[in-house]
PDB file of C-alpha atoms in Angstrom:
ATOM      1  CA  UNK G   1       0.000   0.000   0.000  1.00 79.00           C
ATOM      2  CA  UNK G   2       1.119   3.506  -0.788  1.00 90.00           C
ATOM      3  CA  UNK G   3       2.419   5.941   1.622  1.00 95.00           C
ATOM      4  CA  UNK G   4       0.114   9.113   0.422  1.00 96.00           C
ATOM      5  CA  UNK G   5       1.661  12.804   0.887  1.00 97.00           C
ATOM      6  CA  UNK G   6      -0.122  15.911   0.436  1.00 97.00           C
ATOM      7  CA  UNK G   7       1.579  19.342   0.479  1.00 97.00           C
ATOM      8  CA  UNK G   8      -0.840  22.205   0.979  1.00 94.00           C
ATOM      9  CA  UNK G   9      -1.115  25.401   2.216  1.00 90.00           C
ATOM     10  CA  UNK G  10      -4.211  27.972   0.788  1.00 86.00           C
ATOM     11  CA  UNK G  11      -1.725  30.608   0.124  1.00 86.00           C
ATOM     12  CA  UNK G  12       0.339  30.775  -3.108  1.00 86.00           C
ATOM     13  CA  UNK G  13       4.017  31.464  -3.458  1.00 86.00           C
ATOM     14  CA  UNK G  14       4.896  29.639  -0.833  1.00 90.00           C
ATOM     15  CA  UNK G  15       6.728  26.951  -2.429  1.00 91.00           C
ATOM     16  CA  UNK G  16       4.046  23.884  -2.386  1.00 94.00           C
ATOM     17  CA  UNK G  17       4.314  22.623  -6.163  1.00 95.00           C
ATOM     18  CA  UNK G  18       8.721  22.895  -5.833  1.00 95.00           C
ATOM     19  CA  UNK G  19       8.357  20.645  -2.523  1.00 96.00           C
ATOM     20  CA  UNK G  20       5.891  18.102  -4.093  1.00 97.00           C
ATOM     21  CA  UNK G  21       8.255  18.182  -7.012  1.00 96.00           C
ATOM     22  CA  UNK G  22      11.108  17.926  -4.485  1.00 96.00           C
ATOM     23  CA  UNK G  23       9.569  14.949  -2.734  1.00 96.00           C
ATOM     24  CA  UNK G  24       8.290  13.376  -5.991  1.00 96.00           C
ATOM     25  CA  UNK G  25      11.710  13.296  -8.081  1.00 95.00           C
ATOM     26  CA  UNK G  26      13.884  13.157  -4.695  1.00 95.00           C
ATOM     27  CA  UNK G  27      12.036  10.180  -3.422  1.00 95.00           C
ATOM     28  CA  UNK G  28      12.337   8.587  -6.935  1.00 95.00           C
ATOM     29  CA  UNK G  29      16.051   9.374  -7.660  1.00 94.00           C
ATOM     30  CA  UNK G  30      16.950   7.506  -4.029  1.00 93.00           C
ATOM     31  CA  UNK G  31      14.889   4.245  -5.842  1.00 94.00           C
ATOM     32  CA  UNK G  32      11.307   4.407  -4.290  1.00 95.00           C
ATOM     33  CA  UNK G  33       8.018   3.454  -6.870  1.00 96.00           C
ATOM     34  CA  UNK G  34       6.432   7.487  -6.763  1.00 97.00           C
ATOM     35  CA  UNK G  35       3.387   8.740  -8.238  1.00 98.00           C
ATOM     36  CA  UNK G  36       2.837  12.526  -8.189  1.00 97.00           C
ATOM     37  CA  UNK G  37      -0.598  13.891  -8.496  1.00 97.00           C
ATOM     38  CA  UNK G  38      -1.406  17.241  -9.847  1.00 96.00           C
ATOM     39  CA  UNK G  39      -4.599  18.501  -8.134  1.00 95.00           C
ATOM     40  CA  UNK G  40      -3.774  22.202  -8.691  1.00 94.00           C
ATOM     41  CA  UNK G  41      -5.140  23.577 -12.095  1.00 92.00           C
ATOM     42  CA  UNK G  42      -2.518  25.567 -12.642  1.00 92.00           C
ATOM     43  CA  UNK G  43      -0.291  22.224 -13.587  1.00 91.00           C
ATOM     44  CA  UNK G  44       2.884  23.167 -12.724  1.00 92.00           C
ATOM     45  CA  UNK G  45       3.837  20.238 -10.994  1.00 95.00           C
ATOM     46  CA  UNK G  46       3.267  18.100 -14.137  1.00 92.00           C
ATOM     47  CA  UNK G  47       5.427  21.371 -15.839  1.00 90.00           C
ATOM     48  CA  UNK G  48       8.334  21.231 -13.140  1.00 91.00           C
ATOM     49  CA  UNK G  49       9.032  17.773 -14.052  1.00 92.00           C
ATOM     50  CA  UNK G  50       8.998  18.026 -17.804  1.00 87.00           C
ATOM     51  CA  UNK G  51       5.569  16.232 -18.203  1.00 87.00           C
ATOM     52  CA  UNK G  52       4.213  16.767 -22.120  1.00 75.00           C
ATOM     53  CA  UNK G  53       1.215  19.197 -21.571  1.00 70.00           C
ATOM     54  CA  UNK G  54      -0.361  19.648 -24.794  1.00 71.00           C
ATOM     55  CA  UNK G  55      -1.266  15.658 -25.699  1.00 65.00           C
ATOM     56  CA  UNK G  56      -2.286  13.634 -22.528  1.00 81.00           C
ATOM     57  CA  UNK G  57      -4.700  12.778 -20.256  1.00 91.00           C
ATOM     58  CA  UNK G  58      -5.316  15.161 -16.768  1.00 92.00           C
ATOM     59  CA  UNK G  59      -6.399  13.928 -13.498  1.00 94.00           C
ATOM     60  CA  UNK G  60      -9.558  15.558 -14.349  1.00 92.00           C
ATOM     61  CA  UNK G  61     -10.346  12.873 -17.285  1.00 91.00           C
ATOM     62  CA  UNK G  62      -9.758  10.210 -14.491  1.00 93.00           C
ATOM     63  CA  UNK G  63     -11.816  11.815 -11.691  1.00 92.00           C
ATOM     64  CA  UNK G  64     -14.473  12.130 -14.540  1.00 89.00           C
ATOM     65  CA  UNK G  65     -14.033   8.708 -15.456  1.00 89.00           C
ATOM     66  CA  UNK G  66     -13.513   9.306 -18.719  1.00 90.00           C
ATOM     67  CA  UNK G  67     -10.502   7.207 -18.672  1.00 93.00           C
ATOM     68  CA  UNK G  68      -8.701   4.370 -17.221  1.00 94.00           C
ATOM     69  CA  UNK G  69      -6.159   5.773 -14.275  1.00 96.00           C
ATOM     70  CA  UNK G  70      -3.553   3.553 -16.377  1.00 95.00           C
ATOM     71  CA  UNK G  71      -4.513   5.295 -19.278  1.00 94.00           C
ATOM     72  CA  UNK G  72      -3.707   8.892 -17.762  1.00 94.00           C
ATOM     73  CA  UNK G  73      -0.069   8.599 -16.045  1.00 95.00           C
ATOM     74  CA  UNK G  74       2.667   9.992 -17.572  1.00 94.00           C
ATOM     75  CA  UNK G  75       5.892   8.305 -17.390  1.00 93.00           C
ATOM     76  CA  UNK G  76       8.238  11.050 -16.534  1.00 93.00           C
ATOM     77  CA  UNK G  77      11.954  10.694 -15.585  1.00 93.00           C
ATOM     78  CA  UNK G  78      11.504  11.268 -12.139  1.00 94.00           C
ATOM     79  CA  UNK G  79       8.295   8.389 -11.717  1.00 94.00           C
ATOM     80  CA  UNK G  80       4.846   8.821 -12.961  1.00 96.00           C
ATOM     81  CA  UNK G  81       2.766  11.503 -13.118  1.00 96.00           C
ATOM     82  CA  UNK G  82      -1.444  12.471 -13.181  1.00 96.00           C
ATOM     83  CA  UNK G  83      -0.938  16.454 -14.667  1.00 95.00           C
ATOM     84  CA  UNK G  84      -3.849  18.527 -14.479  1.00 93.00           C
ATOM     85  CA  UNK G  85      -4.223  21.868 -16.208  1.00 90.00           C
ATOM     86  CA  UNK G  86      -6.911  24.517 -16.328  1.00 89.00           C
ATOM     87  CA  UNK G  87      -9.633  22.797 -16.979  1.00 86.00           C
ATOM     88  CA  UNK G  88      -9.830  21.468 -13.093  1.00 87.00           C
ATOM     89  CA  UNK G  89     -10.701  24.981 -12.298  1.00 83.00           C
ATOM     90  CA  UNK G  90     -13.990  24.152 -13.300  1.00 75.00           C
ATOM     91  CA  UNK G  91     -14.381  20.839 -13.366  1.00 68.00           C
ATOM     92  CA  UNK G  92     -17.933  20.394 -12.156  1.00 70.00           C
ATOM     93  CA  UNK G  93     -16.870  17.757  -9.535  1.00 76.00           C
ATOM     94  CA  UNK G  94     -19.094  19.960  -6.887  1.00 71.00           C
ATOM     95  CA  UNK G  95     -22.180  18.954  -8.553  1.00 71.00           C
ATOM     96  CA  UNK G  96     -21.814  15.629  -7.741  1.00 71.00           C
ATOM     97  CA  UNK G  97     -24.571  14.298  -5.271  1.00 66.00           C
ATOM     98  CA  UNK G  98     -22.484  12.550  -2.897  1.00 70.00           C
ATOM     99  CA  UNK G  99     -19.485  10.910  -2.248  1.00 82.00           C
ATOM    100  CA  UNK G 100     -17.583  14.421  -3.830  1.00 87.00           C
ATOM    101  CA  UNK G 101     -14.810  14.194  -0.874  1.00 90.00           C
ATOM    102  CA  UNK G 102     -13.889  10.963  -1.870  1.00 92.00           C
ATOM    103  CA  UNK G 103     -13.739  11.073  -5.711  1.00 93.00           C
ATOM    104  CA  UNK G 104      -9.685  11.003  -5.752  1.00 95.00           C
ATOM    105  CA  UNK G 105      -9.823   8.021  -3.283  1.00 95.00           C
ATOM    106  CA  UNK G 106     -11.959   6.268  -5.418  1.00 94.00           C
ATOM    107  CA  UNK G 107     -10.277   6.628  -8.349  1.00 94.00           C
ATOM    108  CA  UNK G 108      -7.035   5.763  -7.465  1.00 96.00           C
ATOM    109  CA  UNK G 109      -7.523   2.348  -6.002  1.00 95.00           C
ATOM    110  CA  UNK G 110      -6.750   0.592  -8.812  1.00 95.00           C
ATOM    111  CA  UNK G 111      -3.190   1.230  -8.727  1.00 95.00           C
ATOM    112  CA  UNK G 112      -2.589   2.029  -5.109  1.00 94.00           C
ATOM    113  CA  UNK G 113      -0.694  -0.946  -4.469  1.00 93.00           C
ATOM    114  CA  UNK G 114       1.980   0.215  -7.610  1.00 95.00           C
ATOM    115  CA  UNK G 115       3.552   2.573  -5.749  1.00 96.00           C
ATOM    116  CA  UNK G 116       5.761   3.333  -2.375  1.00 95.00           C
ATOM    117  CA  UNK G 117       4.812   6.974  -2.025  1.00 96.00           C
ATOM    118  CA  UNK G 118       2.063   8.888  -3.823  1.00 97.00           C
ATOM    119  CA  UNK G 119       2.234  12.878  -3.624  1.00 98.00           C
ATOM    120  CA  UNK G 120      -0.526  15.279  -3.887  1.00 98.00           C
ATOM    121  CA  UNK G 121       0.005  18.963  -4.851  1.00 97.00           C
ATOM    122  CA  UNK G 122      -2.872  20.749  -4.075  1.00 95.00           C
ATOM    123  CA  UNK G 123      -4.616  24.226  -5.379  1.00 92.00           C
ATOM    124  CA  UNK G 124      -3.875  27.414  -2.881  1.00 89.00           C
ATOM    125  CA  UNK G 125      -7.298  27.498  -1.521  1.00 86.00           C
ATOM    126  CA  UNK G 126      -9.107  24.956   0.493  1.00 87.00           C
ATOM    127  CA  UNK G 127     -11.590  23.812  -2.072  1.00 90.00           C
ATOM    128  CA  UNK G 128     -12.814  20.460  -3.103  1.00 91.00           C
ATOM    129  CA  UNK G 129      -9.955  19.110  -4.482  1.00 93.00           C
ATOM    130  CA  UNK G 130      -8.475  19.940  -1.157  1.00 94.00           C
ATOM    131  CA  UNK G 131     -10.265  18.117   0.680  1.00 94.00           C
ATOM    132  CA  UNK G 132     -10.693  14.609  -1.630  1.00 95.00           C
ATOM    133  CA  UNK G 133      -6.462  14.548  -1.338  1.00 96.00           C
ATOM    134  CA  UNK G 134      -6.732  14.925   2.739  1.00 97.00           C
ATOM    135  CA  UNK G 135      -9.005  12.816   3.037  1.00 96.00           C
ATOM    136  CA  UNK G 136      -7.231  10.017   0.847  1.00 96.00           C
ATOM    137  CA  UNK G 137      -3.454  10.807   2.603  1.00 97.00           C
ATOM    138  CA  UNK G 138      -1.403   9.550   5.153  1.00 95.00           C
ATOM    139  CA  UNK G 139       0.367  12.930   5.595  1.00 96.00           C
ATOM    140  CA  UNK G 140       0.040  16.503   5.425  1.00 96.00           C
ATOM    141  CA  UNK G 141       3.254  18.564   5.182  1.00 97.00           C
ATOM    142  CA  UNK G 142       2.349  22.632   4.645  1.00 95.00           C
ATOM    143  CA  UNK G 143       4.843  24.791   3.214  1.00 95.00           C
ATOM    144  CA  UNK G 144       5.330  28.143   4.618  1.00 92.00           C
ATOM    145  CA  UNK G 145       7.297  31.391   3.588  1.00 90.00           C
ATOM    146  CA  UNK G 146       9.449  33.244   5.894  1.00 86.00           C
ATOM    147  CA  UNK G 147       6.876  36.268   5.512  1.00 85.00           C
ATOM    148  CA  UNK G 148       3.852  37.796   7.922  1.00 81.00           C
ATOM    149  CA  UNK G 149       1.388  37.124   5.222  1.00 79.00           C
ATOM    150  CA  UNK G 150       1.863  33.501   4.846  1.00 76.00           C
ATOM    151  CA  UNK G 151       0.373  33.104   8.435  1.00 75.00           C
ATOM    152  CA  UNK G 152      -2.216  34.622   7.393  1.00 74.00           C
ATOM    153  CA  UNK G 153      -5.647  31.943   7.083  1.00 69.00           C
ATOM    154  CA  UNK G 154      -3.925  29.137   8.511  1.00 76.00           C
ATOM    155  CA  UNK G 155      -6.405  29.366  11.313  1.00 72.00           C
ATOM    156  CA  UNK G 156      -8.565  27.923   8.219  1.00 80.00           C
ATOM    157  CA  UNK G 157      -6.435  25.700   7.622  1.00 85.00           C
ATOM    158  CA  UNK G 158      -6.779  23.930  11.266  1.00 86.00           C
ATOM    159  CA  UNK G 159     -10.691  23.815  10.908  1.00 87.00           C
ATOM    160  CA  UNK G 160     -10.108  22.144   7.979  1.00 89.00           C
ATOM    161  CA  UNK G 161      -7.898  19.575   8.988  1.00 92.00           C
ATOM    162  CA  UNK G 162     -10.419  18.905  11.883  1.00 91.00           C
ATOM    163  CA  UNK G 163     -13.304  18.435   9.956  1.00 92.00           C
ATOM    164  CA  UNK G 164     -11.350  15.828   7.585  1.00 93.00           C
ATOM    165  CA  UNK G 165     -10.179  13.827  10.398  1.00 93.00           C
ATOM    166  CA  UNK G 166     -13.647  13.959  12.474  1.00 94.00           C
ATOM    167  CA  UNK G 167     -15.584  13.035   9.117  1.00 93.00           C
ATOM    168  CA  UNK G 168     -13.464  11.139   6.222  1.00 94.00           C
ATOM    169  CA  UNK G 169     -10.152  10.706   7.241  1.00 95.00           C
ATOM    170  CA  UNK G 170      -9.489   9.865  10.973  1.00 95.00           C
ATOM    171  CA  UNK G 171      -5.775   9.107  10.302  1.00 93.00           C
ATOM    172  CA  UNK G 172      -4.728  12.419   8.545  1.00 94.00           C
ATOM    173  CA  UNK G 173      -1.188  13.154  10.408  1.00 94.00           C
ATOM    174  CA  UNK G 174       0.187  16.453   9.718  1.00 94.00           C
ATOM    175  CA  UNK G 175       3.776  16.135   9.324  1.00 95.00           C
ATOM    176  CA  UNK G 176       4.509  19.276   9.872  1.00 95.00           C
ATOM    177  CA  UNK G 177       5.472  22.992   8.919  1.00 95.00           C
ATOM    178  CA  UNK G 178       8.174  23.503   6.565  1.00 96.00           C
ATOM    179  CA  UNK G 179       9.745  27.035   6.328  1.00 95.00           C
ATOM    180  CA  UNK G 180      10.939  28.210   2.612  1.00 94.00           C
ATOM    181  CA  UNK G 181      13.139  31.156   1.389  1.00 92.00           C
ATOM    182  CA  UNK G 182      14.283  31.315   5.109  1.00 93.00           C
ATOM    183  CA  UNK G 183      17.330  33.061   6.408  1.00 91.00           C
ATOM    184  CA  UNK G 184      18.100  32.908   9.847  1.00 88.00           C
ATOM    185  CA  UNK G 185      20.253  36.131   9.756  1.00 90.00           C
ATOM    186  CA  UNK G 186      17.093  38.433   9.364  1.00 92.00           C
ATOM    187  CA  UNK G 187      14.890  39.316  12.133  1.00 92.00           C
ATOM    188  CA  UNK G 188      11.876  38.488  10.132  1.00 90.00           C
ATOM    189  CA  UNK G 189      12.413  34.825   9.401  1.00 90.00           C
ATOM    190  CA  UNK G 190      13.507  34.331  13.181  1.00 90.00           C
ATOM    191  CA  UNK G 191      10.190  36.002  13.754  1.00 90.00           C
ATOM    192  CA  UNK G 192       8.194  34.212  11.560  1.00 89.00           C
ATOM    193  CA  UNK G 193      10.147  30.644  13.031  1.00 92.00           C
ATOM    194  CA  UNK G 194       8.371  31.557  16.625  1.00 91.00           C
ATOM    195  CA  UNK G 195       4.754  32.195  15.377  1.00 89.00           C
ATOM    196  CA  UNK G 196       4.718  29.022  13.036  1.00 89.00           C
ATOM    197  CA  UNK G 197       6.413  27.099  15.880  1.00 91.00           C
ATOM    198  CA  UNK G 198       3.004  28.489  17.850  1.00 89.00           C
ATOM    199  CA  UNK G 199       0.705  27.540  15.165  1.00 86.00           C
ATOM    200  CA  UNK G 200       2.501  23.924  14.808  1.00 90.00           C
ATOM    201  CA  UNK G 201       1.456  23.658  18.720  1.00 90.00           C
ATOM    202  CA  UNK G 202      -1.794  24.041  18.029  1.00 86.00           C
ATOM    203  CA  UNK G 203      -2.261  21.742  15.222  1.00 86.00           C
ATOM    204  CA  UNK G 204      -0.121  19.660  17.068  1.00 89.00           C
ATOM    205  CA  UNK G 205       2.546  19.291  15.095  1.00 93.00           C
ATOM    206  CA  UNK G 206       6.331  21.083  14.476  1.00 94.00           C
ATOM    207  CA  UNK G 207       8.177  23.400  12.469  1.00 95.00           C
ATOM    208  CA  UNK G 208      10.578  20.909  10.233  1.00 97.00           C
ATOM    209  CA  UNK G 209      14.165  21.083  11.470  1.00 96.00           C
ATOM    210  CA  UNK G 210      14.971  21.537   8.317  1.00 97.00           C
ATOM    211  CA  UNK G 211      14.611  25.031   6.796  1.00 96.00           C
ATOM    212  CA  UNK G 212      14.613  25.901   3.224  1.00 96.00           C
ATOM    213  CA  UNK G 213      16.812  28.613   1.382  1.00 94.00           C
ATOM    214  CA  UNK G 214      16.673  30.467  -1.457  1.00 91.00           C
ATOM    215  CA  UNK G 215      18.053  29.693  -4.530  1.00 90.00           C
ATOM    216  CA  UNK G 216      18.405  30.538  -8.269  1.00 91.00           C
ATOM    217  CA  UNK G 217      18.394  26.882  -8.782  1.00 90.00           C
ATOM    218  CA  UNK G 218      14.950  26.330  -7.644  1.00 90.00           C
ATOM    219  CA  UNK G 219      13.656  28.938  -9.855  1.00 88.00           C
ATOM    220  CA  UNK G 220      15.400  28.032 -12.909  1.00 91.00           C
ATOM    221  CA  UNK G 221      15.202  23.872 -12.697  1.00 91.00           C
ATOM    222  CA  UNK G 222      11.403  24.022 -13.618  1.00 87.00           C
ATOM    223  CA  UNK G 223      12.040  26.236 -17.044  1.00 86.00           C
ATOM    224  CA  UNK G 224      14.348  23.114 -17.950  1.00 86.00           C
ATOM    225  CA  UNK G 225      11.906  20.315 -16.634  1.00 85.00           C
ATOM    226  CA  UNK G 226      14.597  19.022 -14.888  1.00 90.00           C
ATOM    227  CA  UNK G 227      14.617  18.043 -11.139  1.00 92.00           C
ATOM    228  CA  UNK G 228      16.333  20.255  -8.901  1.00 94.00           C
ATOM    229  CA  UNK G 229      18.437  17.958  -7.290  1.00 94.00           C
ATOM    230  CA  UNK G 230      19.884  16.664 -11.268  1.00 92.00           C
ATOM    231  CA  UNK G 231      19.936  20.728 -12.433  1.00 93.00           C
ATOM    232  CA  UNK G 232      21.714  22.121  -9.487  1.00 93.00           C
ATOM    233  CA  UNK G 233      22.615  19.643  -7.240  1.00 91.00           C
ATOM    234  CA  UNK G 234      25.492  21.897  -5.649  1.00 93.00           C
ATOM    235  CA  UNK G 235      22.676  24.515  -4.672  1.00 94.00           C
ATOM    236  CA  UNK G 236      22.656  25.352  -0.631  1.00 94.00           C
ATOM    237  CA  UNK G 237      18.509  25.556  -0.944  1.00 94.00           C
ATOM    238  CA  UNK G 238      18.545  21.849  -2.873  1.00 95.00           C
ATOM    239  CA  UNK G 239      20.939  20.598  -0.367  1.00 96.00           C
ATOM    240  CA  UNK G 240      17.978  21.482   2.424  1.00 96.00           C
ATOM    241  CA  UNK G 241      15.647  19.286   0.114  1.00 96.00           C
ATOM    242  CA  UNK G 242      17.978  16.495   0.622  1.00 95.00           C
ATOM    243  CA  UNK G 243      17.932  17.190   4.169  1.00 96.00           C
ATOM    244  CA  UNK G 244      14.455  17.747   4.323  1.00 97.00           C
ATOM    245  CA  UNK G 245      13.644  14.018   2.946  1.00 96.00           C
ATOM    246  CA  UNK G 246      16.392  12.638   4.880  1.00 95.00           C
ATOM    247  CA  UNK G 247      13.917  14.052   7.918  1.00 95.00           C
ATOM    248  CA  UNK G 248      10.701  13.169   6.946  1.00 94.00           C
ATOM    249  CA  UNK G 249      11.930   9.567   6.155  1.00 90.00           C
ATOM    250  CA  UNK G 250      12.283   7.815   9.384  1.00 86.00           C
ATOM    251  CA  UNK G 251       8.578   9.383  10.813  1.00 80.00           C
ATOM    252  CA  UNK G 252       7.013   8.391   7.884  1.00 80.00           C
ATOM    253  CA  UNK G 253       8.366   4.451   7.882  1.00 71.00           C
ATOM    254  CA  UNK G 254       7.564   4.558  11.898  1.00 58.00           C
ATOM    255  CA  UNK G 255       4.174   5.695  11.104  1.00 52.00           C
ATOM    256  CA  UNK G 256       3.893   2.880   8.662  1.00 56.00           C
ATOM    257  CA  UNK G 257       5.101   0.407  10.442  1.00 56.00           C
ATOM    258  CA  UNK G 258       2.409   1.031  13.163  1.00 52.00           C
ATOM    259  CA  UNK G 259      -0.439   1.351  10.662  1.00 54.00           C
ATOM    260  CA  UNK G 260       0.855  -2.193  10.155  1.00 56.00           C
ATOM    261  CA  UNK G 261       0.559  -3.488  13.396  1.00 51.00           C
ATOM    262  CA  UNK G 262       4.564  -4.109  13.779  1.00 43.00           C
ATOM    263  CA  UNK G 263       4.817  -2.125  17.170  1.00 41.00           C
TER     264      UNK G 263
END
């Protein structure tokens, strides 16, 4: 069974679709089976990881049911991919009758055993796409920028969360916060570091050791459809991805490994 990770956060610009991209090539590159899932219209994830965008299936042709989930992945270079593009935006999937928060669950059962780690990139807002990938994951990770405003609504966010886990998805585990274009000389990241670390208390979770820089190499890897970590891999802000997975790793086998019934 896959592990399922969603990165979300309903603010853009705050580096979600480079850290599913991140995840989905780094986890790939070190050997794992890895889906990516592109449930933001925008389809950049699909874009970041030099998907074809003009002549293939979207996620939105499976959730439709239009066609096969075999039919729709793209076979990048850094593990398969479900793009989406535009057309999600207004994809009608509210006007289903029932079952709408569990349309992605649904759909990709028939090759949920394929994979070691599925991972969801999700629209900035807390829609109904939103809320079919919690409710189909194993973990949340939300990216945050080293800036006031990206606190902003995450009080949202934790109502959210609560809802999924009290009505679809009691096992939702919120990895935890992970800080981007951070620099721990400035006043304002440090700042920013203390009030996330008091909004991770309250979702009960934690601010990621691991903090991310910025980088020219994580702006220009996605213009080349190239993975970061194969573009740039001498970058200091791709050397915090490594870290970052290197982090995750161990919580997310533990967590498994209990699901399982080992401990």
């Amino acid at each position: 069974m896959s592990i399922i990770i969603t990165v979300s956060n309903q603010k853009g610009g705050v580096g979600k679709t480079t850290t599913s991209a991140a995840l989905t090539s780094g986890l790939f590159l070190a050997g794992k089976r890895v889906l990516g899932i592109d449930l933001d219209p925008q389809g950049n994830l699909g874009f970041c990881l030099g998907a074809n965008m003009d002549s293939h299936y979207t996620i939105l042709d499976v959730l439709k049911g239009s066609v096969p989930i075999q039919e729709a992945l793209f076979h990048s270079e850094y593990g398969d991919l479900l793009i989406s593009d535009i057309t999600l935006s207004s994809s009608g999937l509210e006007k289903i009758p029932s079952n709408r928060e569990t349309i992605l669950k649904n759909a990709i059962q028939p090759i949920i055993d394929q994979y070691d780690y599925i991972v969801i990139d999700t629209p900035p807002a807390l829609n109904l796409l939103t809320v079919n990938a919690y409710s189909v994951s194993d973990h949340l990770i939300i990216p945050m920028a080293s800036d006031i405003l990206s606190l902003v609504g995450l009080a949202q966010l934790k109502e959210t969360i609560e809802s999924v886990r009290s009505e679809l998805n009691p096992v939702l585990n919120v990895l935890g916060i992970l800080l981007t274009r951070y620099n721990g000389r400035t006043t304002l990241s440090r700042d920013v570091l203390e009030m996330a670390q008091q909004l991770a208390n309250q979702i009960h979770t934690k601010v990621f050791e691991t903090k991310i820089r910025s980088g020219v190499a994580i702006a220009e890897a996605p213009a080349h459809g190239e993975s970061i970590f194969l573009y740039n891999p001498t970058s200091a802000a791709v050397a915090d991805y490594l870290a970052f997975i290197d982090e995750i790793a161990p919580e997310i086998q533990l967590k498994e490994e209990q699901d399982n019934g080992y401990y």
